[in-house]
PDB file of C-alpha atoms in Angstrom:
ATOM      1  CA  UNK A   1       1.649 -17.066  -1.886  1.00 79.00           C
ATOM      2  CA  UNK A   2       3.244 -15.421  -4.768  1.00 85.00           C
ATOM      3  CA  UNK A   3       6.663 -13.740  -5.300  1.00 94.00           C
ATOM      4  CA  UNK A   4       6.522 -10.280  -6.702  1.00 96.00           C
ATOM      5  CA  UNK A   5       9.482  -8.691  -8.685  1.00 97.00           C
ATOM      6  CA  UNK A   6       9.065  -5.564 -10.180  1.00 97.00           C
ATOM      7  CA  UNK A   7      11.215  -4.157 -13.017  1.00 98.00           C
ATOM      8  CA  UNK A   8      11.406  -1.063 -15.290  1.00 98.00           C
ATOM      9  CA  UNK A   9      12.000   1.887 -13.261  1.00 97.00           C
ATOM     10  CA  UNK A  10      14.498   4.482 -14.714  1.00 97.00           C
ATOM     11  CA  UNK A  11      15.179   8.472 -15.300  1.00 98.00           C
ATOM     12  CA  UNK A  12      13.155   9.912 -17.236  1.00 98.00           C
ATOM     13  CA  UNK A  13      12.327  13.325 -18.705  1.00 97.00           C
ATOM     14  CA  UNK A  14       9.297  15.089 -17.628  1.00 97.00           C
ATOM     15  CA  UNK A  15       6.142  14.713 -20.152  1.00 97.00           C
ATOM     16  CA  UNK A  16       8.222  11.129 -20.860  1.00 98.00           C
ATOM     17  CA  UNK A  17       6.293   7.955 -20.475  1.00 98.00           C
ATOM     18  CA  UNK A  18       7.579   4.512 -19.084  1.00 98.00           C
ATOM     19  CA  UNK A  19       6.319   1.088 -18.582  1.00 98.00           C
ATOM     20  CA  UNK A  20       6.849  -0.788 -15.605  1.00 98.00           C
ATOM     21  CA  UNK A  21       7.006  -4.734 -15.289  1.00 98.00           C
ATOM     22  CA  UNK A  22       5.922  -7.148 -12.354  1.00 98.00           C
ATOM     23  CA  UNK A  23       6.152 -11.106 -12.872  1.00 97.00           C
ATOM     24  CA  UNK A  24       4.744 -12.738 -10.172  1.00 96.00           C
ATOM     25  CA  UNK A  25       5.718 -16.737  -9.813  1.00 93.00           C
ATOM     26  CA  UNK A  26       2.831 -18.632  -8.092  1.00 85.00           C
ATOM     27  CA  UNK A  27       0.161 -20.700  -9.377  1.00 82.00           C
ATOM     28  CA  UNK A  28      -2.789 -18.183  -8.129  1.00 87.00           C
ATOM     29  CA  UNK A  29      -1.831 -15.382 -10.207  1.00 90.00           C
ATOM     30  CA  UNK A  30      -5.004 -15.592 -12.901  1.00 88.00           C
ATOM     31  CA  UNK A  31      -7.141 -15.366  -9.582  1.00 90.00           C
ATOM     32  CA  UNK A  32      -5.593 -12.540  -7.521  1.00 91.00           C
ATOM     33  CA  UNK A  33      -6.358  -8.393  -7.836  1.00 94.00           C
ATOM     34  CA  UNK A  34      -2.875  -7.150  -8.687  1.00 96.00           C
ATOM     35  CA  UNK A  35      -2.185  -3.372  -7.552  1.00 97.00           C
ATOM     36  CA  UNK A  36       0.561  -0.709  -7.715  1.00 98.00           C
ATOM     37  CA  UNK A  37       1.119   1.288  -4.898  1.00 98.00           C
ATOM     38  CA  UNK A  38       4.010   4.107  -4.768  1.00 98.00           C
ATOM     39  CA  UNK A  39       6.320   6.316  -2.093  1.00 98.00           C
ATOM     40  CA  UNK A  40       7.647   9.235  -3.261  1.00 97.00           C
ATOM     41  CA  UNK A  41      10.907  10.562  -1.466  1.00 96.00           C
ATOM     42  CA  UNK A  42       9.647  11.570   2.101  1.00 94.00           C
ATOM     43  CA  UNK A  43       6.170  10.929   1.762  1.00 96.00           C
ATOM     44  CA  UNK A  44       3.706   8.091   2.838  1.00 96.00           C
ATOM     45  CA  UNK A  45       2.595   5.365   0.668  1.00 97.00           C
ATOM     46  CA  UNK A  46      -0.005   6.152  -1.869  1.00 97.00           C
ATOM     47  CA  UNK A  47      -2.486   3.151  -4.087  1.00 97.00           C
ATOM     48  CA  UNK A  48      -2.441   4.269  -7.845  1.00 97.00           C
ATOM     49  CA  UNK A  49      -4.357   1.448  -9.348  1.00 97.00           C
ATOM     50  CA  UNK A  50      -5.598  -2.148  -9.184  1.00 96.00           C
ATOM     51  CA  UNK A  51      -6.706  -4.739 -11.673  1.00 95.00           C
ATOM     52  CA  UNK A  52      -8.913  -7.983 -11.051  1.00 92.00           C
ATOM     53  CA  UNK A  53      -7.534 -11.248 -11.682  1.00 88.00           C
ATOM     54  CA  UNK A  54     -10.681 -11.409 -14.364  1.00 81.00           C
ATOM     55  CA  UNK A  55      -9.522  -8.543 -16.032  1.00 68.00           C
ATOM     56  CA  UNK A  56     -12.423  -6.188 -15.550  1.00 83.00           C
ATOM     57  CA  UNK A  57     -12.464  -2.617 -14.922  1.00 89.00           C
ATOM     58  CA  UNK A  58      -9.632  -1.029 -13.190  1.00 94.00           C
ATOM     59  CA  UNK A  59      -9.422   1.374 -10.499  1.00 93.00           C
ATOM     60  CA  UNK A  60      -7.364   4.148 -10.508  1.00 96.00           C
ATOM     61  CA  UNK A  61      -6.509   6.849  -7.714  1.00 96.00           C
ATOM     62  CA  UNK A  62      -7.504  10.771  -9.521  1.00 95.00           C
ATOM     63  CA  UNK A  63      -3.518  11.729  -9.544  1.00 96.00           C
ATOM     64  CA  UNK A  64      -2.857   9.028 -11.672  1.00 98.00           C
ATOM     65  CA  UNK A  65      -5.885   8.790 -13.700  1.00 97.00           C
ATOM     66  CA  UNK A  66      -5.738   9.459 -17.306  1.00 97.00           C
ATOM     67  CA  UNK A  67      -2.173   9.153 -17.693  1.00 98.00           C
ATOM     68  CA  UNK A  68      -1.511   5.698 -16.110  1.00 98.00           C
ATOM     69  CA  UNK A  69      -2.648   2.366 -17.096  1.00 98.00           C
ATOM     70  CA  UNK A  70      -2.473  -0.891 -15.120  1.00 97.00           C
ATOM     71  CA  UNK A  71      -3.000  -3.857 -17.366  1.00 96.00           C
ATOM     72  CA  UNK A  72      -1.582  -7.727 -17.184  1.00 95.00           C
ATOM     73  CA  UNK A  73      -1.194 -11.148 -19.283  1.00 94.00           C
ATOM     74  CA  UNK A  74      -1.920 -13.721 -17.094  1.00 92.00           C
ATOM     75  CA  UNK A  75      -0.356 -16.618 -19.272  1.00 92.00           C
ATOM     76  CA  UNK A  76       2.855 -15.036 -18.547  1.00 95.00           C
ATOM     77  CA  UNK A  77       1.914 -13.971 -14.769  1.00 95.00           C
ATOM     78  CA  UNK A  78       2.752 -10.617 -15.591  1.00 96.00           C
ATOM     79  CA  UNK A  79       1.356  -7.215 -14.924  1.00 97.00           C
ATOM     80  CA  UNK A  80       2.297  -3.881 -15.763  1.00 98.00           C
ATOM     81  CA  UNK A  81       1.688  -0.214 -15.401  1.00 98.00           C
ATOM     82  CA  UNK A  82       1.896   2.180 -18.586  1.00 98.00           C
ATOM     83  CA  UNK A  83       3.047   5.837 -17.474  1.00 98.00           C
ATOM     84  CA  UNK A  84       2.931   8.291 -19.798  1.00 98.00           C
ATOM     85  CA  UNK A  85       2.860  12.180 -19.125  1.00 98.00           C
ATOM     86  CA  UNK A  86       4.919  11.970 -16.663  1.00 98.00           C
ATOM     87  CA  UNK A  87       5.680  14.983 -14.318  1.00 97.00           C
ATOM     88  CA  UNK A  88       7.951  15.372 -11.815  1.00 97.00           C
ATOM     89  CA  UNK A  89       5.718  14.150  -8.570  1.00 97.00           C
ATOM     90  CA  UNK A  90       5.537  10.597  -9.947  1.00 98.00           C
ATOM     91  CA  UNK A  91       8.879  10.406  -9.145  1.00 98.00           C
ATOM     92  CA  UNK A  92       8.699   7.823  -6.535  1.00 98.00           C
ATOM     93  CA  UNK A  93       9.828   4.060  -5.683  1.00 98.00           C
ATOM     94  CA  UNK A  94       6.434   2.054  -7.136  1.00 98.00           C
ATOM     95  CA  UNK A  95       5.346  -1.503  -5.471  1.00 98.00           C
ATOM     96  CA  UNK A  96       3.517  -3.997  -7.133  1.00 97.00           C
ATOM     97  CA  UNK A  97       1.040  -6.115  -4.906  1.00 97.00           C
ATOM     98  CA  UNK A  98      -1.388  -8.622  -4.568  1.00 95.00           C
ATOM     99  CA  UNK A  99      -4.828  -7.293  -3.124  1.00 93.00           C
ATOM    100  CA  UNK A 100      -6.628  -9.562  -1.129  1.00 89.00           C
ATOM    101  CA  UNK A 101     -10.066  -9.236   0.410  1.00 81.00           C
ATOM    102  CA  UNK A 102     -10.671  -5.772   2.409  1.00 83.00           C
ATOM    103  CA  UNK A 103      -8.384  -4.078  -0.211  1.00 90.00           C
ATOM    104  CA  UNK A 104      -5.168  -5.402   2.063  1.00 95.00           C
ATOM    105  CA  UNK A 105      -1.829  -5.677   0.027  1.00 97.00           C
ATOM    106  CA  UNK A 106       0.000  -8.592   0.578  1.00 95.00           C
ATOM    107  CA  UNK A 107       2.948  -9.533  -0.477  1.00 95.00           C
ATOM    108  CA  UNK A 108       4.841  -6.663  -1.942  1.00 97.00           C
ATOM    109  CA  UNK A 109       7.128  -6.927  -4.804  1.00 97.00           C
ATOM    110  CA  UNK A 110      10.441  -5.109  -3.607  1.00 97.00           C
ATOM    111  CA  UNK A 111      10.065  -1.946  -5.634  1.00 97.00           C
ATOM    112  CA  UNK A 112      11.435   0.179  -8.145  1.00 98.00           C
ATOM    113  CA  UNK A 113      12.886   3.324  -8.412  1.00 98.00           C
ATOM    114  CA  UNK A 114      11.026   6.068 -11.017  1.00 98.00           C
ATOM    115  CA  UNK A 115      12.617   9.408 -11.217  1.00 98.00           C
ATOM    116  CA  UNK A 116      11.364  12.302 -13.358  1.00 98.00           C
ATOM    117  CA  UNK A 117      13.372  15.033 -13.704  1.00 95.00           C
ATOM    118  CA  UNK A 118      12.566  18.465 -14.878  1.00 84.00           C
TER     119      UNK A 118
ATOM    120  CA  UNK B   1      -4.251  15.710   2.662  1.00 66.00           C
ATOM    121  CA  UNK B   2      -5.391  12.439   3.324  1.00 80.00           C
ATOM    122  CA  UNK B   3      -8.855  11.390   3.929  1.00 93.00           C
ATOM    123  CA  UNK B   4      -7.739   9.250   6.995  1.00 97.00           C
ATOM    124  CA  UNK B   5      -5.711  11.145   9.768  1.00 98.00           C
ATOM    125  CA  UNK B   6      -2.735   9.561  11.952  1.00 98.00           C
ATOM    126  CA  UNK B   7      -0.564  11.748  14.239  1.00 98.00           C
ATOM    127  CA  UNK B   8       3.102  12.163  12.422  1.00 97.00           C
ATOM    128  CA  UNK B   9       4.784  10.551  15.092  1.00 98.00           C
ATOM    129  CA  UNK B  10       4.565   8.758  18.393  1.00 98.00           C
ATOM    130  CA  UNK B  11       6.879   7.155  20.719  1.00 97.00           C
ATOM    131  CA  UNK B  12       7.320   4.518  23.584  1.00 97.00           C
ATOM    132  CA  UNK B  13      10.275   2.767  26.152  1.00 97.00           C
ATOM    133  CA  UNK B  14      10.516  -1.202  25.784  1.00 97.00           C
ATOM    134  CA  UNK B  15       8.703  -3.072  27.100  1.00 97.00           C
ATOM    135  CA  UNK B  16       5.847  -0.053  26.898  1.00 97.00           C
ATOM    136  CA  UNK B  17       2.650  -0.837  25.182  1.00 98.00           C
ATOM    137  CA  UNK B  18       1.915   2.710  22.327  1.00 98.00           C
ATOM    138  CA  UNK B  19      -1.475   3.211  20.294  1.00 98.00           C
ATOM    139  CA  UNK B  20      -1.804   4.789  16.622  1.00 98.00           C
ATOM    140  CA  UNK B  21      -4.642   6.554  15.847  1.00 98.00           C
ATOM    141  CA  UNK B  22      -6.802   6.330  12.495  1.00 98.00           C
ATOM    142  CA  UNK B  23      -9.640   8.799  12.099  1.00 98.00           C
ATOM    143  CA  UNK B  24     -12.018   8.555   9.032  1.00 98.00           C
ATOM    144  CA  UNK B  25     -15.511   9.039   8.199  1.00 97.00           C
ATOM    145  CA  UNK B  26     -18.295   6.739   7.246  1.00 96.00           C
ATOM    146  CA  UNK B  27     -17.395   6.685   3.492  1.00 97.00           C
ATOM    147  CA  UNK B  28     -14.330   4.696   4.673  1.00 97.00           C
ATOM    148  CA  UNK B  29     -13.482   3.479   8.455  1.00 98.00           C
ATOM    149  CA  UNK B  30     -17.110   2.942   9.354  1.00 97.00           C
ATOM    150  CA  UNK B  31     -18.205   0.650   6.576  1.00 96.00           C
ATOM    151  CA  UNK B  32     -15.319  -0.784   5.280  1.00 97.00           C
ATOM    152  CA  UNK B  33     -12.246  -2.949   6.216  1.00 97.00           C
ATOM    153  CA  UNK B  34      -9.285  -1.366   7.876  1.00 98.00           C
ATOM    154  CA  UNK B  35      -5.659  -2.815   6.922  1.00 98.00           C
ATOM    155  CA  UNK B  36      -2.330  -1.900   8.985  1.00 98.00           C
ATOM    156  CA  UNK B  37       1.071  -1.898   7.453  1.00 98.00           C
ATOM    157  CA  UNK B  38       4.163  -1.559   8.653  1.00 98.00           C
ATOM    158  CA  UNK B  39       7.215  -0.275   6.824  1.00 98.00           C
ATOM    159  CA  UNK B  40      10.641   0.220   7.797  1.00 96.00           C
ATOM    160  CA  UNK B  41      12.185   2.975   5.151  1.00 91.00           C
ATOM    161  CA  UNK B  42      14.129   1.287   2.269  1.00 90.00           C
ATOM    162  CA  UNK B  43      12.409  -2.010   2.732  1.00 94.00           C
ATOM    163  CA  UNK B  44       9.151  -3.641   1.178  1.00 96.00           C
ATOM    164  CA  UNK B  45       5.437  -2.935   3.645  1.00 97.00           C
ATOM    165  CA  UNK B  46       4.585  -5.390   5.244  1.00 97.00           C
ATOM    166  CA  UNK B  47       0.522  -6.397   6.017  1.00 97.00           C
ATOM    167  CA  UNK B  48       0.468  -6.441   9.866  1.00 97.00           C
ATOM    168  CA  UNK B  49      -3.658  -6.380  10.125  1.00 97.00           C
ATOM    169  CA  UNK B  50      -6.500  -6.956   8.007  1.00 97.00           C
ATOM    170  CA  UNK B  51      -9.666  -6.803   8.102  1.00 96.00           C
ATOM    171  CA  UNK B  52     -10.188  -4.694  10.941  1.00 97.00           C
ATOM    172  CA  UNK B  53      -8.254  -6.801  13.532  1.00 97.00           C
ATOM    173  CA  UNK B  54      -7.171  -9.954  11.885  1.00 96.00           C
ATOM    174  CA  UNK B  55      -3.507 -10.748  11.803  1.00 97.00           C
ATOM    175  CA  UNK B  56      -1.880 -12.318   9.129  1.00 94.00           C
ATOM    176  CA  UNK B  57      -0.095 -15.960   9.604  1.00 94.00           C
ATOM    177  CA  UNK B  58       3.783 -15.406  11.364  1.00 95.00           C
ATOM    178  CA  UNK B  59       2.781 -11.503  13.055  1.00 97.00           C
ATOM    179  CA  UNK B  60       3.498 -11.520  16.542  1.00 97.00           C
ATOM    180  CA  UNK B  61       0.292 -11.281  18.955  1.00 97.00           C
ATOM    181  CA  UNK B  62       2.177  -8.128  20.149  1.00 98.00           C
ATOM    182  CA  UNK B  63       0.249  -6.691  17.638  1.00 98.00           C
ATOM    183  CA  UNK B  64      -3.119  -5.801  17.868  1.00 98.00           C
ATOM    184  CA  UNK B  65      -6.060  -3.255  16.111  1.00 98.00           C
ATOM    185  CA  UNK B  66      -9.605  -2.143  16.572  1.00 98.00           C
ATOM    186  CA  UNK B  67     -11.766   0.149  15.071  1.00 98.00           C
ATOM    187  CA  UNK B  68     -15.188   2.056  16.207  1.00 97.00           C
ATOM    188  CA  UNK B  69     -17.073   3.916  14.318  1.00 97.00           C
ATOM    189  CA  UNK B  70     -14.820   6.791  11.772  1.00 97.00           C
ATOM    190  CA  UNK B  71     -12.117   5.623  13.928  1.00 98.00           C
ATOM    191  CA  UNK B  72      -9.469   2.813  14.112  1.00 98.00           C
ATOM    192  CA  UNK B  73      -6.525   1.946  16.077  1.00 98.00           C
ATOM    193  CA  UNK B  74      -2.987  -0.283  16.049  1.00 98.00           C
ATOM    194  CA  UNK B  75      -1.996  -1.232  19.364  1.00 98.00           C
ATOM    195  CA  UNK B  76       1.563  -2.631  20.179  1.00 98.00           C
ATOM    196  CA  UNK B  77       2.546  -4.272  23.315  1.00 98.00           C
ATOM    197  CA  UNK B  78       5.575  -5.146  24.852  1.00 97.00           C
ATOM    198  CA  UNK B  79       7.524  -2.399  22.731  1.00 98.00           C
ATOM    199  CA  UNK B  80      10.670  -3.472  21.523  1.00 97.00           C
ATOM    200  CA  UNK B  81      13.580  -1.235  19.564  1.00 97.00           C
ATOM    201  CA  UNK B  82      12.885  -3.528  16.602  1.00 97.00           C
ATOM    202  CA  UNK B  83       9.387  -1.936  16.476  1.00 98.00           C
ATOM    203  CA  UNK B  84      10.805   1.334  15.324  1.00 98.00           C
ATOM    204  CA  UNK B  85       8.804   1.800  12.088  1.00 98.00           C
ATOM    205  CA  UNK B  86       6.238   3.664   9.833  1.00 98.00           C
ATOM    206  CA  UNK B  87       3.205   2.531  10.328  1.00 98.00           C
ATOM    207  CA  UNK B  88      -0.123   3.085   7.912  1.00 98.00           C
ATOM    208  CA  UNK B  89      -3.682   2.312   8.156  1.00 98.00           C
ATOM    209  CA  UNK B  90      -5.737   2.126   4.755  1.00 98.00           C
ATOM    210  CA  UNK B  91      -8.829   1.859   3.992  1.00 97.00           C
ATOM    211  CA  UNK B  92     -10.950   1.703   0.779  1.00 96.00           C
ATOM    212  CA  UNK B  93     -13.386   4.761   0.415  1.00 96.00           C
ATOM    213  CA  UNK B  94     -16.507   4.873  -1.124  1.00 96.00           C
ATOM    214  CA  UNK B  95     -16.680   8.152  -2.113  1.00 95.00           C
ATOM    215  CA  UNK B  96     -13.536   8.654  -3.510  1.00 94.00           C
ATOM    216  CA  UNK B  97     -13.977   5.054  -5.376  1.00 93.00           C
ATOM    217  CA  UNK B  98      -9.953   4.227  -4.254  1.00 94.00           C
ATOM    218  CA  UNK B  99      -7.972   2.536  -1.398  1.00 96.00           C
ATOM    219  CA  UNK B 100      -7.062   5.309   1.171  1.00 97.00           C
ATOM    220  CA  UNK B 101      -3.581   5.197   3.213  1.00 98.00           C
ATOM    221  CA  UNK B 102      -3.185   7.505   6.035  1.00 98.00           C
ATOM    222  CA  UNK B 103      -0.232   9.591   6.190  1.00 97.00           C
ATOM    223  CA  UNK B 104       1.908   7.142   8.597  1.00 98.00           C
ATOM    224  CA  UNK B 105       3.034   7.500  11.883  1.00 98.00           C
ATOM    225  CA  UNK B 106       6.530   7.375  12.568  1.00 98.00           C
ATOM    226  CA  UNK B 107       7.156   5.012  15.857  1.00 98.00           C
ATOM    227  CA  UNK B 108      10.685   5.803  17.935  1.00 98.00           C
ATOM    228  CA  UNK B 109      11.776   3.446  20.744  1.00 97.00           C
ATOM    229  CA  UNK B 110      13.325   5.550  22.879  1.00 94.00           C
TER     230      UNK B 110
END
């Protein structure tokens, strides 16, 4: 099973862009659909994107699409999430995952706080 | 608005067993796999089903879901304070080409 640890997350101005970081340690990474999923402050947990462990198309959810992109390197077992145009409802704490079959997330990374302020 | 409706909240005593509703529609629940998470605020989600019904290695059997149809459901038994959670089903929709979480239920232990 991998081990997810997320990094990156930080103020930032509105219209602002940011880049977050997950390195997964495990020896499955190349083969596993890596996702970001994000909770903003007293709301439910939303999926924002995925990426196949083959690197073919992404997926992204409409609020995010356009604006975000989920990409990784899977030499160094890394994946990331480019956010640019940032407005003040991504402010949320963002979870990287690994997706298994049936779209299921599991494990989680441990999260990271984005805040966008106006 | 989600796409998949859970009440807001529900509660149980110990030792009670509580249900949480999922309702859907066939461009999700009724063709594709439901997956149950629970998440205590401040902490990482954890995967409690997949699949429908299937529960991951090291979740208690206290656990339990089904679905019919648009609709699917997360049983716990033997309701203990610990319990007290969020808990979200997601699905993947077909229409809407993403993964789907419903808008949690809050579980109290009274």
């Amino acid at each position: 099973e991998l081990r997810l640890v997320e990094s990156g997350g930080d103020l930032v101005q509105r219209g602002g862009s940011l880049r977050l970081s997950c390195a997964a340690s495990g020896s499955t990474f190349s083969r596993s659909t890596m996702s970001w999923v994000r909770q903003a402050p007293g709301k439910g947990l939303e999926w924002i994107a995925s990426l196949s462990g083959r690197g073919g198309d992404p997926f992204y959810a409409d609020s995010v699409k356009g604006r975000f992109t989920i990409s990784r390197d899977n030499p160094k077992n890394m994946v990331y999430l480019q956010m640019n145009s940032l407005r003040a409802d991504d402010t949320a704490v963002y979870y990287c995952a690994t997706t298994n079959y049936g779209q299921s997330f599991d494990p989680w990374g441990q999260g990271t706080l984005v805040t966008v302020s106006s | 608005q989600s796409v998949l409706t859970q009440p807001p909240s529900t509660s149980g005593t110990p030792g009670q067993r509580v249900t949480i509703s999922c309702s859907g529609s066939s461009s999700n629940i009724e063709n594709n796999r439901v997956n149950w998470y629970q998440h205590f605020p401040g902490t990482t989600p954890k995967l409690l089903i997949h699949t429908d019904s299937e529960r991951p290695s090291g979740v208690s059997d206290r656990f339990s879901a089904s679905k019919s149809g648009t609709s699917a459901s997360l049983a716990i038994s033997g309701l203990q304070s610990e319990d007290e959670a969020d808990y979200y089903c997601a699905v993947w929709d077909d229409s809407l080409h993403s993964v789907m979480f419903g808008g949690g239920t809050k579980l109290t232990v009274l």
